[in-house]
Structure formats: C-alpha cells, structure tokens
Amino acid sequence: MNPIESVPTLWDDARDDSFFRVVLHLMDARFLEAASSLLAANDSDLAPTL
C-alpha cells in the first residue's frame, strides 16, 4: 500500500479535532451525524462483549 493512501489506525487529538472543526463548516450536520454513527457502529472499543 502506498503510505500516502494509508489510513491512521490510532486517534490523534491534534490532527483529528482540527479535521472535524473544518468539516463542520463544510458539510451538512445530518451527514456528519450519520458518518459519526457509522464510525461508532464499527468501533471495536464500543462493541458488546459476549
């Protein structure tokens, strides 16, 4: 995989908070809410343990 196209696997507050501050003003709030829901649904930290 090309390192330019790789997706970080760890949350970086400095980078990610800045990103979401920018897209907040560029994208519709309903879209961001739906995207956040999809991300949370696939978050292994939030998955129920069986």
PDB file of C-alpha atoms in Angstrom:
ATOM      1  CA  MET A   1       0.000   0.000   0.000  1.00  0.00           C
ATOM      2  CA  ASN A   2       1.178   3.487  -0.790  1.00  0.00           C
ATOM      3  CA  PRO A   3       1.962   5.314   2.512  1.00  0.00           C
ATOM      4  CA  ILE A   4       0.236   8.445   1.210  1.00  0.00           C
ATOM      5  CA  GLU A   5      -3.029   6.494   0.957  1.00  0.00           C
ATOM      6  CA  SER A   6      -2.818   4.748   4.309  1.00  0.00           C
ATOM      7  CA  VAL A   7      -5.407   5.421   6.982  1.00  0.00           C
ATOM      8  CA  PRO A   8      -4.147   6.012  10.534  1.00  0.00           C
ATOM      9  CA  THR A   9      -5.341   3.365  12.974  1.00  0.00           C
ATOM     10  CA  LEU A  10      -4.974   5.486  16.109  1.00  0.00           C
ATOM     11  CA  TRP A  11      -6.897   8.613  17.048  1.00  0.00           C
ATOM     12  CA  ASP A  12      -4.682  11.688  17.160  1.00  0.00           C
ATOM     13  CA  ASP A  13      -6.468  14.506  19.012  1.00  0.00           C
ATOM     14  CA  ALA A  14      -4.420  17.309  17.456  1.00  0.00           C
ATOM     15  CA  ARG A  15      -4.968  16.108  13.892  1.00  0.00           C
ATOM     16  CA  ASP A  16      -8.480  14.707  14.149  1.00  0.00           C
ATOM     17  CA  ASP A  17     -10.021  17.548  16.174  1.00  0.00           C
ATOM     18  CA  SER A  18      -8.744  20.031  13.596  1.00  0.00           C
ATOM     19  CA  PHE A  19     -10.177  17.936  10.766  1.00  0.00           C
ATOM     20  CA  PHE A  20     -13.633  17.787  12.337  1.00  0.00           C
ATOM     21  CA  ARG A  21     -13.586  21.515  13.102  1.00  0.00           C
ATOM     22  CA  VAL A  22     -13.018  22.181   9.386  1.00  0.00           C
ATOM     23  CA  VAL A  23     -15.606  19.747   8.017  1.00  0.00           C
ATOM     24  CA  LEU A  24     -18.185  21.008  10.500  1.00  0.00           C
ATOM     25  CA  HIS A  25     -18.450  24.149   8.378  1.00  0.00           C
ATOM     26  CA  LEU A  26     -18.197  22.380   5.019  1.00  0.00           C
ATOM     27  CA  MET A  27     -20.692  19.537   5.365  1.00  0.00           C
ATOM     28  CA  ASP A  28     -24.317  19.253   6.372  1.00  0.00           C
ATOM     29  CA  ALA A  29     -24.859  18.420  10.050  1.00  0.00           C
ATOM     30  CA  ARG A  30     -27.084  15.430   9.172  1.00  0.00           C
ATOM     31  CA  PHE A  31     -24.313  13.964   7.020  1.00  0.00           C
ATOM     32  CA  LEU A  32     -21.753  14.356   9.819  1.00  0.00           C
ATOM     33  CA  GLU A  33     -24.157  12.796  12.317  1.00  0.00           C
ATOM     34  CA  ALA A  34     -24.723   9.807  10.011  1.00  0.00           C
ATOM     35  CA  ALA A  35     -20.989   9.416   9.380  1.00  0.00           C
ATOM     36  CA  SER A  36     -20.289   9.555  13.119  1.00  0.00           C
ATOM     37  CA  SER A  37     -22.948   6.907  13.729  1.00  0.00           C
ATOM     38  CA  LEU A  38     -21.400   4.613  11.137  1.00  0.00           C
ATOM     39  CA  LEU A  39     -17.958   5.076  12.645  1.00  0.00           C
ATOM     40  CA  ALA A  40     -19.269   4.383  16.148  1.00  0.00           C
ATOM     41  CA  ALA A  41     -21.128   1.277  14.937  1.00  0.00           C
ATOM     42  CA  ASN A  42     -17.845  -0.156  13.700  1.00  0.00           C
ATOM     43  CA  ASP A  43     -15.768   0.854  16.725  1.00  0.00           C
ATOM     44  CA  SER A  44     -14.367  -2.268  18.394  1.00  0.00           C
ATOM     45  CA  ASP A  45     -14.000  -0.377  21.691  1.00  0.00           C
ATOM     46  CA  LEU A  46     -17.775   0.089  21.830  1.00  0.00           C
ATOM     47  CA  ALA A  47     -18.673  -3.453  20.730  1.00  0.00           C
ATOM     48  CA  PRO A  48     -20.632  -5.506  23.259  1.00  0.00           C
ATOM     49  CA  THR A  49     -18.713  -8.388  24.765  1.00  0.00           C
ATOM     50  CA  LEU A  50     -20.316 -11.790  24.527  1.00  0.00           C
TER      51      LEU A  50
END
